[in-house]
mmCIF file of C-alpha atoms in Angstrom:
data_model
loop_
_atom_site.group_PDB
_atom_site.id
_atom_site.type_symbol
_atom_site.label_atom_id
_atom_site.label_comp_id
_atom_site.label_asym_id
_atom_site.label_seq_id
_atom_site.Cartn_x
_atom_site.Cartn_y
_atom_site.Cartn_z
ATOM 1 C CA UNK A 1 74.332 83.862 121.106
ATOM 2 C CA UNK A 2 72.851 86.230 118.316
ATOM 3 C CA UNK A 3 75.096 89.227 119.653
ATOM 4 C CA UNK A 4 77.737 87.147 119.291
ATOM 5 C CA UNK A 5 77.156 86.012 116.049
ATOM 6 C CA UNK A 6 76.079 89.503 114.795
ATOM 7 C CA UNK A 7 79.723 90.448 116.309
ATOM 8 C CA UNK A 8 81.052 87.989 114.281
ATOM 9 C CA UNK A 9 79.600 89.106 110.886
ATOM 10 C CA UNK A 10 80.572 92.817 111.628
ATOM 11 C CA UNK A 11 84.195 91.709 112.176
ATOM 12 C CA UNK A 12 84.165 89.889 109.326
ATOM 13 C CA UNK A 13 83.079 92.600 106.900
ATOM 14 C CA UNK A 14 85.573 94.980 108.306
ATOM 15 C CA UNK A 15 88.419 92.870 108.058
ATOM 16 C CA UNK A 16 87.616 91.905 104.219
ATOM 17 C CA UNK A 17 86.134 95.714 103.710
ATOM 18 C CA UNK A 18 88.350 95.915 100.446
ATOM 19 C CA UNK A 19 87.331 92.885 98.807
ATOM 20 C CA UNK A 20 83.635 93.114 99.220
ATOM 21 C CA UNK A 21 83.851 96.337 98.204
ATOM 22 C CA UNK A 22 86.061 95.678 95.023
ATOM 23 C CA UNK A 23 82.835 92.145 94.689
ATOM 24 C CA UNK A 24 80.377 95.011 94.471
ATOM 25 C CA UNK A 25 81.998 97.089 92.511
ATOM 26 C CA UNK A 26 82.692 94.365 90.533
ATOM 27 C CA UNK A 27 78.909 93.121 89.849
ATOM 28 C CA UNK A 28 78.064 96.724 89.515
ATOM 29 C CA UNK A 29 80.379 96.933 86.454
ATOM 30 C CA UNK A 30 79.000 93.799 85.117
ATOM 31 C CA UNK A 31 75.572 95.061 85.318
ATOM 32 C CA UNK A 32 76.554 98.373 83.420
ATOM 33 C CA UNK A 33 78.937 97.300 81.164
ATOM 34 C CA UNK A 34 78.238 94.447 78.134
ATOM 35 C CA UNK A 35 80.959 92.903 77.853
ATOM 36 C CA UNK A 36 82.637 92.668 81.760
ATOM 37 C CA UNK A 37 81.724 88.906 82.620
ATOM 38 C CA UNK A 38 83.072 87.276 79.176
ATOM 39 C CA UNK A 39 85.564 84.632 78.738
ATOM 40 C CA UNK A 40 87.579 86.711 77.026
ATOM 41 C CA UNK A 41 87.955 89.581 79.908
ATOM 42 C CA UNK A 42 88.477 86.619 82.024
ATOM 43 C CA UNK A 43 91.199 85.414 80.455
ATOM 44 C CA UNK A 44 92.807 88.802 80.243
ATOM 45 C CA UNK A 45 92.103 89.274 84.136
ATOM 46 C CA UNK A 46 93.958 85.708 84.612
ATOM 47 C CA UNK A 47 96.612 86.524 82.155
ATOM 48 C CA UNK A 48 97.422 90.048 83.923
ATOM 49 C CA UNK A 49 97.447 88.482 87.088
ATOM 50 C CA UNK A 50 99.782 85.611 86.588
ATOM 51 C CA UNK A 51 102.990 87.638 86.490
ATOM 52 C CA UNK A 52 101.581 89.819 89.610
ATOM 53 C CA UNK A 53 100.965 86.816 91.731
ATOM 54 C CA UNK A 54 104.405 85.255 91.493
ATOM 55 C CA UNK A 55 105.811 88.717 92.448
ATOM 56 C CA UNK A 56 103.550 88.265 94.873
ATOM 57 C CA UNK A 57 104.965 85.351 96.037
ATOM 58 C CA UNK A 58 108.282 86.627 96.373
ATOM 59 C CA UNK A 59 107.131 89.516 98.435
ATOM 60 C CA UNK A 60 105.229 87.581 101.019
ATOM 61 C CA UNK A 61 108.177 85.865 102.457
ATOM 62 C CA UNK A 62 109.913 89.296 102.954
ATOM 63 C CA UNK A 63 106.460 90.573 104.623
ATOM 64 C CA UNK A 64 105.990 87.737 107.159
ATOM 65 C CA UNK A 65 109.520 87.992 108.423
ATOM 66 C CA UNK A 66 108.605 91.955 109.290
ATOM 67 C CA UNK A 67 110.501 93.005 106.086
ATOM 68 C CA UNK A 68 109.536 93.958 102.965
ATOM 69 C CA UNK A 69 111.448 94.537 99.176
ATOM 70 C CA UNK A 70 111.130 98.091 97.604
ATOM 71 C CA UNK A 71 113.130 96.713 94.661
ATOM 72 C CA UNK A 72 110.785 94.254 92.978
ATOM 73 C CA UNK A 73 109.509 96.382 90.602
ATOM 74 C CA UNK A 74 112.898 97.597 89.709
ATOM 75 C CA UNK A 75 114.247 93.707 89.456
ATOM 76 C CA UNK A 76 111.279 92.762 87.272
ATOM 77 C CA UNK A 77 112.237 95.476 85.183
ATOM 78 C CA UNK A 78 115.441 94.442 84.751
ATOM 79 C CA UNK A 79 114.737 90.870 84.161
ATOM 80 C CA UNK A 80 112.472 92.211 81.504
ATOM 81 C CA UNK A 81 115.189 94.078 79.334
ATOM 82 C CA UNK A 82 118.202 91.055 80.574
ATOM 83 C CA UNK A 83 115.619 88.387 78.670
ATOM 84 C CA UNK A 84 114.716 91.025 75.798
ATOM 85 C CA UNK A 85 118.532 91.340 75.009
ATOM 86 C CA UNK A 86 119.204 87.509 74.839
ATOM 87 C CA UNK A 87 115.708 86.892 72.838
ATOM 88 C CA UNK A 88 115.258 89.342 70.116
ATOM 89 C CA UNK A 89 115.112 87.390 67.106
ATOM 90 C CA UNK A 90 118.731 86.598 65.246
ATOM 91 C CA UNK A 91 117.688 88.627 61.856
ATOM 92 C CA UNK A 92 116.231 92.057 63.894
ATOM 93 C CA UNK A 93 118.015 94.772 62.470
ATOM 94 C CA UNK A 94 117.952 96.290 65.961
ATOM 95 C CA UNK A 95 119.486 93.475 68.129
ATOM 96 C CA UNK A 96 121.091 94.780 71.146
ATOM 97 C CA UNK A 97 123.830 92.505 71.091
ATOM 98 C CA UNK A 98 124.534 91.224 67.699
ATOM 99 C CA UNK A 99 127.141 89.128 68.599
ATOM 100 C CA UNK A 100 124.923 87.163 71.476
ATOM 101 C CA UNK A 101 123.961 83.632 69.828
ATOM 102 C CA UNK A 102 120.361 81.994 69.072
ATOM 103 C CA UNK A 103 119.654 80.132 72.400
ATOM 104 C CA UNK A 104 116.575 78.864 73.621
ATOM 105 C CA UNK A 105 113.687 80.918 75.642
ATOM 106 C CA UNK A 106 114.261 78.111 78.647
ATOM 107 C CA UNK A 107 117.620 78.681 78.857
ATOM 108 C CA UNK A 108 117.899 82.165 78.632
ATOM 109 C CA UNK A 109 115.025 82.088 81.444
ATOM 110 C CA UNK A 110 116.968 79.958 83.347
ATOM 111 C CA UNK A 111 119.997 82.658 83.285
ATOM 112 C CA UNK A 112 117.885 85.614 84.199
ATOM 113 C CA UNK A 113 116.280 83.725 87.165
ATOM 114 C CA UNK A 114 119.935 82.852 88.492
ATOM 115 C CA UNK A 115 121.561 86.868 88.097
ATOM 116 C CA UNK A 116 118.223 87.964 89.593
ATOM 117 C CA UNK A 117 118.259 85.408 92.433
ATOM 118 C CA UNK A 118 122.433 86.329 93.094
ATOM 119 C CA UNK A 119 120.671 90.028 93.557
ATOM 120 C CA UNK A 120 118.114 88.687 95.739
ATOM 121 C CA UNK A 121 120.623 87.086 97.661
ATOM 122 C CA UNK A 122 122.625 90.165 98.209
ATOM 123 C CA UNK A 123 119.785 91.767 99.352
ATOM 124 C CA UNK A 124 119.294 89.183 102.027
ATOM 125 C CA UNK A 125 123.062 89.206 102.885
ATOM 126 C CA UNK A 126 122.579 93.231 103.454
ATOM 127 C CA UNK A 127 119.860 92.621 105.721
ATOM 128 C CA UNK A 128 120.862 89.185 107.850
ATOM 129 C CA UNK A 129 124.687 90.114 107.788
ATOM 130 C CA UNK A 130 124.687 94.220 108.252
ATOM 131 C CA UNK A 131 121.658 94.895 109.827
ATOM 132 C CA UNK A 132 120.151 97.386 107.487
ATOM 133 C CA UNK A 133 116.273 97.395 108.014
ATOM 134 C CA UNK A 134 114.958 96.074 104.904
ATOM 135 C CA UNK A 135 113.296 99.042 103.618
ATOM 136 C CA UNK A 136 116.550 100.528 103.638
ATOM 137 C CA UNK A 137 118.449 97.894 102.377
ATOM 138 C CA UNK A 138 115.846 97.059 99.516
ATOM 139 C CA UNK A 139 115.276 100.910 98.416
ATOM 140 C CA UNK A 140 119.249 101.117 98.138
ATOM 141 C CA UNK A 141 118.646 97.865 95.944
ATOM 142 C CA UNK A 142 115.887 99.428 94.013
ATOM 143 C CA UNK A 143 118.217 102.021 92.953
ATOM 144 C CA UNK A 144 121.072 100.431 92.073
ATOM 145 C CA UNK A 145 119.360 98.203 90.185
ATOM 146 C CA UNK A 146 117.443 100.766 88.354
ATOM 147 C CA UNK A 147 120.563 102.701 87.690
ATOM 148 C CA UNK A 148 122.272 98.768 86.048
ATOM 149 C CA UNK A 149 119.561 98.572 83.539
ATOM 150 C CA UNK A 150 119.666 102.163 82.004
ATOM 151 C CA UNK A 151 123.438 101.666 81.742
ATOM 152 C CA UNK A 152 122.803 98.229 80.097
ATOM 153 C CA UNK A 153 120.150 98.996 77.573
ATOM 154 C CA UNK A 154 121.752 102.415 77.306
ATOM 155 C CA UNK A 155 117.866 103.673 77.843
ATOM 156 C CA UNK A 156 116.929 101.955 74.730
ATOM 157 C CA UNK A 157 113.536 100.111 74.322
ATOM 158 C CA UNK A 158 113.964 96.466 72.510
ATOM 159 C CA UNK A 159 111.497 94.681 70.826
ATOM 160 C CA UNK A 160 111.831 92.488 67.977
ATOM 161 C CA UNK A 161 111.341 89.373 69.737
ATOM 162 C CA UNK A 162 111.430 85.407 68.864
ATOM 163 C CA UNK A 163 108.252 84.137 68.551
ATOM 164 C CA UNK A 164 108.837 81.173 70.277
ATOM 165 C CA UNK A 165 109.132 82.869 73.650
ATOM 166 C CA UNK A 166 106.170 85.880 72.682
ATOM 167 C CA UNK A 167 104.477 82.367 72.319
ATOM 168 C CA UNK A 168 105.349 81.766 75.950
ATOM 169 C CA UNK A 169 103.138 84.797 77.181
ATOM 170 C CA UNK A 170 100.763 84.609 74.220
ATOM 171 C CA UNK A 171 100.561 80.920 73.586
ATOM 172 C CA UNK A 172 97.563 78.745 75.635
ATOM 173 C CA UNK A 173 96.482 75.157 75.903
ATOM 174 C CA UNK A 174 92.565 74.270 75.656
ATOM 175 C CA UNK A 175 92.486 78.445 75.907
ATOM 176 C CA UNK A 176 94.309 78.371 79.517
ATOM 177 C CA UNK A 177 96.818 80.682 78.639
ATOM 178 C CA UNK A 178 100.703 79.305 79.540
ATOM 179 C CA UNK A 179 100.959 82.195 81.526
ATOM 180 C CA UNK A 180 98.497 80.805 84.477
ATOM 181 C CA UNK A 181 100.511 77.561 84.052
ATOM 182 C CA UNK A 182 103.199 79.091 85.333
ATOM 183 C CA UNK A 183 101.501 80.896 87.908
ATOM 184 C CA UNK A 184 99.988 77.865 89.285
ATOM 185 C CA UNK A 185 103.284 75.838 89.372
ATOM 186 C CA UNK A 186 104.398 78.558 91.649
ATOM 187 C CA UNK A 187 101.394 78.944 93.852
ATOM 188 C CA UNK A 188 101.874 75.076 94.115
ATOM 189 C CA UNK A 189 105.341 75.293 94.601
ATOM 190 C CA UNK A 190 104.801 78.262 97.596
ATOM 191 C CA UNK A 191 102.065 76.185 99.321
ATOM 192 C CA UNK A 192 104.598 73.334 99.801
ATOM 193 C CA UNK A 193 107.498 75.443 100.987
ATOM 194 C CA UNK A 194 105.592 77.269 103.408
ATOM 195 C CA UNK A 195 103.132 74.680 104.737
ATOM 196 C CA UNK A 196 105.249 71.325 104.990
ATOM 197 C CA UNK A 197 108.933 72.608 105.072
ATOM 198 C CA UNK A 198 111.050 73.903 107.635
ATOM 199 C CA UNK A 199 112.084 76.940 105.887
ATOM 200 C CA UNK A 200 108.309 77.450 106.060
ATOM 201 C CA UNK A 201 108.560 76.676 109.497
ATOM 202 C CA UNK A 202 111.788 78.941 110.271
ATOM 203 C CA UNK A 203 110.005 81.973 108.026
ATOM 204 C CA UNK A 204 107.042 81.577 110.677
ATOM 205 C CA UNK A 205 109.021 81.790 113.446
ATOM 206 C CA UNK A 206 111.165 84.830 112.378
ATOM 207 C CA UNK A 207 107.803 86.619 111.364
ATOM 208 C CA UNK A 208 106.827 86.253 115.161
ATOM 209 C CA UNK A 209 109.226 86.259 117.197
ATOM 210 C CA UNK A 210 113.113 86.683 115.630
ATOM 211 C CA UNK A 211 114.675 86.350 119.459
ATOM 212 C CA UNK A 212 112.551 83.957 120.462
ATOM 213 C CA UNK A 213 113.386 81.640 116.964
ATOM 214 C CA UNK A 214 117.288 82.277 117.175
ATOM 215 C CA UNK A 215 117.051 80.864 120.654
ATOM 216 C CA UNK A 216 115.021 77.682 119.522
ATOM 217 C CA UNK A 217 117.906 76.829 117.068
ATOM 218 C CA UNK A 218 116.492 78.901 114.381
ATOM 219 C CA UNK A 219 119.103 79.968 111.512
ATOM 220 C CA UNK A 220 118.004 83.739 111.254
ATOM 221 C CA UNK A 221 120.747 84.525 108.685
ATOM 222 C CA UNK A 222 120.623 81.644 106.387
ATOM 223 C CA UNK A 223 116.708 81.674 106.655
ATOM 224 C CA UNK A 224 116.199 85.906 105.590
ATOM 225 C CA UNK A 225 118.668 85.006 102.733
ATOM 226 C CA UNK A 226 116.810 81.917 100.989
ATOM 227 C CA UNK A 227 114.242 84.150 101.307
ATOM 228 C CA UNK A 228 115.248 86.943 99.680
ATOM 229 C CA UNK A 229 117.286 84.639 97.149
ATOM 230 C CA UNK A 230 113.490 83.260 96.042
ATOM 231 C CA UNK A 231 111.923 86.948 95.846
ATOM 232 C CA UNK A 232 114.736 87.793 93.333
ATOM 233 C CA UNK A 233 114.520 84.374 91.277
ATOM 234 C CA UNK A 234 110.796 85.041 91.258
ATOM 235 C CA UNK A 235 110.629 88.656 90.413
ATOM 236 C CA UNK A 236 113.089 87.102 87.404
ATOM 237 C CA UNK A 237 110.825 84.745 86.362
ATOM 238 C CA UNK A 238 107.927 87.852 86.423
ATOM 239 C CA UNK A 239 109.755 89.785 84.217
ATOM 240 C CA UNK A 240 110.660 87.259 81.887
ATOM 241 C CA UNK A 241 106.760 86.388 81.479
ATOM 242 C CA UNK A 242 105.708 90.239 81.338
ATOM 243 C CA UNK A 243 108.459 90.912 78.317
ATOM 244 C CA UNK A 244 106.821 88.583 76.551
ATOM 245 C CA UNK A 245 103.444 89.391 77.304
ATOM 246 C CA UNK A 246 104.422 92.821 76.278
ATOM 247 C CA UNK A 247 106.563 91.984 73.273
ATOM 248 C CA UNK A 248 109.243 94.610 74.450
ATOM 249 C CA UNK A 249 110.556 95.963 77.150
ATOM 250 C CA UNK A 250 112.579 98.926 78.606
ATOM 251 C CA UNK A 251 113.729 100.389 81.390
ATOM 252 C CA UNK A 252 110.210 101.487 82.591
ATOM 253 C CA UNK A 253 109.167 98.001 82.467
ATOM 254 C CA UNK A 254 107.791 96.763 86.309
ATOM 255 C CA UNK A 255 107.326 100.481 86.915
ATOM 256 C CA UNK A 256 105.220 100.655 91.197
ATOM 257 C CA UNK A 257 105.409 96.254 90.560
ATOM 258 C CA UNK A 258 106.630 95.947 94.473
ATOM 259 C CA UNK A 259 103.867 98.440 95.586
ATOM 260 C CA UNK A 260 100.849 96.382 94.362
ATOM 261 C CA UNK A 261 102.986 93.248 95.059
ATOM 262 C CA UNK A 262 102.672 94.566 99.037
ATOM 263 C CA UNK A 263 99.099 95.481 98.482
ATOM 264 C CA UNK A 264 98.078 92.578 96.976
ATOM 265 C CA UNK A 265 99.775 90.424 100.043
ATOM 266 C CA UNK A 266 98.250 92.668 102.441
ATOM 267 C CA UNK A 267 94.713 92.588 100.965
ATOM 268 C CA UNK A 268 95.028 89.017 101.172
ATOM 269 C CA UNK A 269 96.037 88.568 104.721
ATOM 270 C CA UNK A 270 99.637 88.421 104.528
ATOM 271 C CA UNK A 271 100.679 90.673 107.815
ATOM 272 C CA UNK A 272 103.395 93.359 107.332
ATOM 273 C CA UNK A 273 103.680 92.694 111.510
ATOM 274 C CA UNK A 274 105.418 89.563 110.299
ATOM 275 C CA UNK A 275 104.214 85.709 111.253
ATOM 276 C CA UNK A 276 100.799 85.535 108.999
ATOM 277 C CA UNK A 277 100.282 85.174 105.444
ATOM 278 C CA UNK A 278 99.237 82.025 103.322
ATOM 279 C CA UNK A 279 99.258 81.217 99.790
ATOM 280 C CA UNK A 280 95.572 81.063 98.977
ATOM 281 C CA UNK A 281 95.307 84.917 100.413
ATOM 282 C CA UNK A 282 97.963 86.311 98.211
ATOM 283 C CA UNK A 283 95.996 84.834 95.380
ATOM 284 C CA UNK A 284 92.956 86.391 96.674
ATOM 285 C CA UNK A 285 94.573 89.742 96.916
ATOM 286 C CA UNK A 286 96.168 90.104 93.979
ATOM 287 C CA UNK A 287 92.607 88.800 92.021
ATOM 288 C CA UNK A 288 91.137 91.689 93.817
ATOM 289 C CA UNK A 289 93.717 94.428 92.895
ATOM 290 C CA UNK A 290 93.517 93.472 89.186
ATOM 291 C CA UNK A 291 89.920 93.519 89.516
ATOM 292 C CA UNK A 292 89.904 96.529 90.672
ATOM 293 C CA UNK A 293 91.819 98.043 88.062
ATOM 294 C CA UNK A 294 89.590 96.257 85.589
ATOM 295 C CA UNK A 295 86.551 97.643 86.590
ATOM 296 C CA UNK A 296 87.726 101.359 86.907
ATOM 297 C CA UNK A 297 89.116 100.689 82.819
ATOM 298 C CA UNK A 298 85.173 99.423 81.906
ATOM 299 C CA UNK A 299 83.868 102.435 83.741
ATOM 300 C CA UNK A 300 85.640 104.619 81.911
ATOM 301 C CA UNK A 301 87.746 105.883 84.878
ATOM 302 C CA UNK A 302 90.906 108.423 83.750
ATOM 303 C CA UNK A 303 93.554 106.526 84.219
ATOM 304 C CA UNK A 304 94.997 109.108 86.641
ATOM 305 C CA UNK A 305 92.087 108.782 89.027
ATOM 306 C CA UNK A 306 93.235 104.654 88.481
ATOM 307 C CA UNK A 307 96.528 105.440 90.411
ATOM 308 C CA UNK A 308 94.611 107.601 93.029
ATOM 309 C CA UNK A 309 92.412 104.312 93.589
ATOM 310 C CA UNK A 310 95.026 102.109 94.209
ATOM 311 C CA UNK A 311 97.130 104.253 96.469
ATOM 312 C CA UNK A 312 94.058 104.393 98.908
ATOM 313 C CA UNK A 313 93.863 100.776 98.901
ATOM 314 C CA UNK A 314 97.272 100.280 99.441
ATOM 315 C CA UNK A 315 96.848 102.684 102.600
ATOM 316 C CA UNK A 316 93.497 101.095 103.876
ATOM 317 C CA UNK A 317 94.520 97.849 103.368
ATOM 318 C CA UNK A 318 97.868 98.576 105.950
ATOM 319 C CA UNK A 319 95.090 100.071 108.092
ATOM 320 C CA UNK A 320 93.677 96.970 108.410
ATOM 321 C CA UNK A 321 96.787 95.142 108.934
ATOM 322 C CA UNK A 322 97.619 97.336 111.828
ATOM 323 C CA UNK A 323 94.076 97.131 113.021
ATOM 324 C CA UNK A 324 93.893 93.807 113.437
ATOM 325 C CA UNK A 325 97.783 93.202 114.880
ATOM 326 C CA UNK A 326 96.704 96.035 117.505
ATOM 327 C CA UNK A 327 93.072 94.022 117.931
ATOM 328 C CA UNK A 328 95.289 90.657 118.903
ATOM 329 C CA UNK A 329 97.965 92.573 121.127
#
């Protein structure tokens, strides 16, 4: 019985070797660092995460059907510059479109979160309908989609914004910042669609076993497309909230998004093998890649050595993916 449960404990530590290293890392910061565990670094850690989680979101349906979506950063990017052009404020002498008219931050949200889902949805269409592997099909996306926005905004950063919808970003209620309201309507929102749906159900299924799901009855095609349609509509909803947050944007807005998007999902048990992933873990990860990136700012760490960090958790965290998938098999 103790070898057992000593087995137990050692599997357990190497599964969630990332986050209990980023926990002590974490607590060593605190302990050399005044002012790491205030509310106000916190709230900062909450704020920067909000955005990250509902790209997050979008990903993790694309990961537990075996795909994955190389152009999220590129989408949020757009999104970004597509709500910074309808937003800037009437009397800013350098509005990108003059001639737009005053409309409200919700309903200019509402129009970036339908052109970014019709993008989402062509991705899907590639994938279900052609056959192109999703990492082709989505770094084709990423392209083309980078390419749109530099011909839109002619390469030109915007600023200038309404402050009704900086509010949006900036704004909080009893100091909850708006920004984790909307991260928790979609983290609510996910945990219905994947746990007590049958879209849930169907992405499941796919993630498993595609040939074994189309012969249950399963609509493959229709399925990878709602799912792709929601990573798009979600990746426009991210960049509307990190314009704001930002109070511009440009075309390097959402710049490696999709990469800590896919680490964040894998950290937090979301298998690119397809068939695993749950809400609550994607929350998890993404708390401990911005945590991570948090510390490594209090330490003092050059940012360059930052990047260098991440990319080796990206790669040990697919390590671990694999490790375990192989472990099961």
């Amino acid at each position: 019985m103790e070898k057992k449960n000593s087995f137990n404990v050692m599997k357990f530590m190497s599964d969630n070797a990332i986050i209990l290293l980023v926990l002590l890392l974490a607590i060593f910061t605190g302990l050399t660092s005044k002012n790491f565990f205030t509310i106000r670094n916190f709230s900062n850690l909450f704020t920067n995460m909000s955005p990250r989680f509902i790209i997050a979101c979008g990903v993790s349906g694309c990961l537990i059907t075996k795909g994955t979506d190389l152009s999220a950063g590129r989408q949020v990017g757009l999104a970004a510059c597509l709500a910074a052009m309808m937003l800037q404020d009437i009397d800013y002498a350098a509005r990108m479109l003059p001639w737009f008219p005053d409309i409200p931050w919700w309903l200019a949200l509402i129009i970036v979160m339908i052109i970014m889902g019709i993008i989402g949805a062509i991705n899907g269409c590639v994938i279900a309908f052609l056959k192109v592997p999703p990492f082709i099909a989505t770094l084709g996306m990423q392209t083309i989609v980078y390419g749109a926005c530099q011909i839109i905004t002619n390469n030109q950063p915007m600023g200038g914004f309404k402050s009704s919808y900086s509010k949006v970003a900036l704004g909080s209620f009893m100091k909850v910042p708006y920004l984790a309201f909307f991260a928790i309507i979609v983290g609510i929102y996910f945990l219905f669609l994947y746990n007590k749906t049958r879209h849930g159900k169907y992405m499941y299924a796919i993630g498993g076993n595609e040939s074994a799901a189309q012969v249950a009855g399963v609509n493959v095609t229709a399925t990878l497309i709602r799912i792709y349609l929601l990573a798009g509509m979600m990746y426009g909803l991210a960049g509307f909230l990190v314009g704001a947050k930002a109070g511009g944007a440009s075309t390097a807005t959402g710049f490696g998004y999709e990469l800590e998007a896919i680490a964040a999902c894998t950290i937090g048990g979301v298998s690119a093998n397809g068939g695993v992933g749950r809400v609550s873990g994607i929350l998890v990860g993404v708390l401990v890649f911005e945590a991570l990136k948090i510390c490594l700012q209090f330490l003092g760490v050059d940012p360059a050595y930052t990047f260098v960090a991440q990319g080796l958790v990206i790669i040990v965290a697919v390590a671990l993916d694999l490790r375990k998938y192989l472990a099961k098999k």
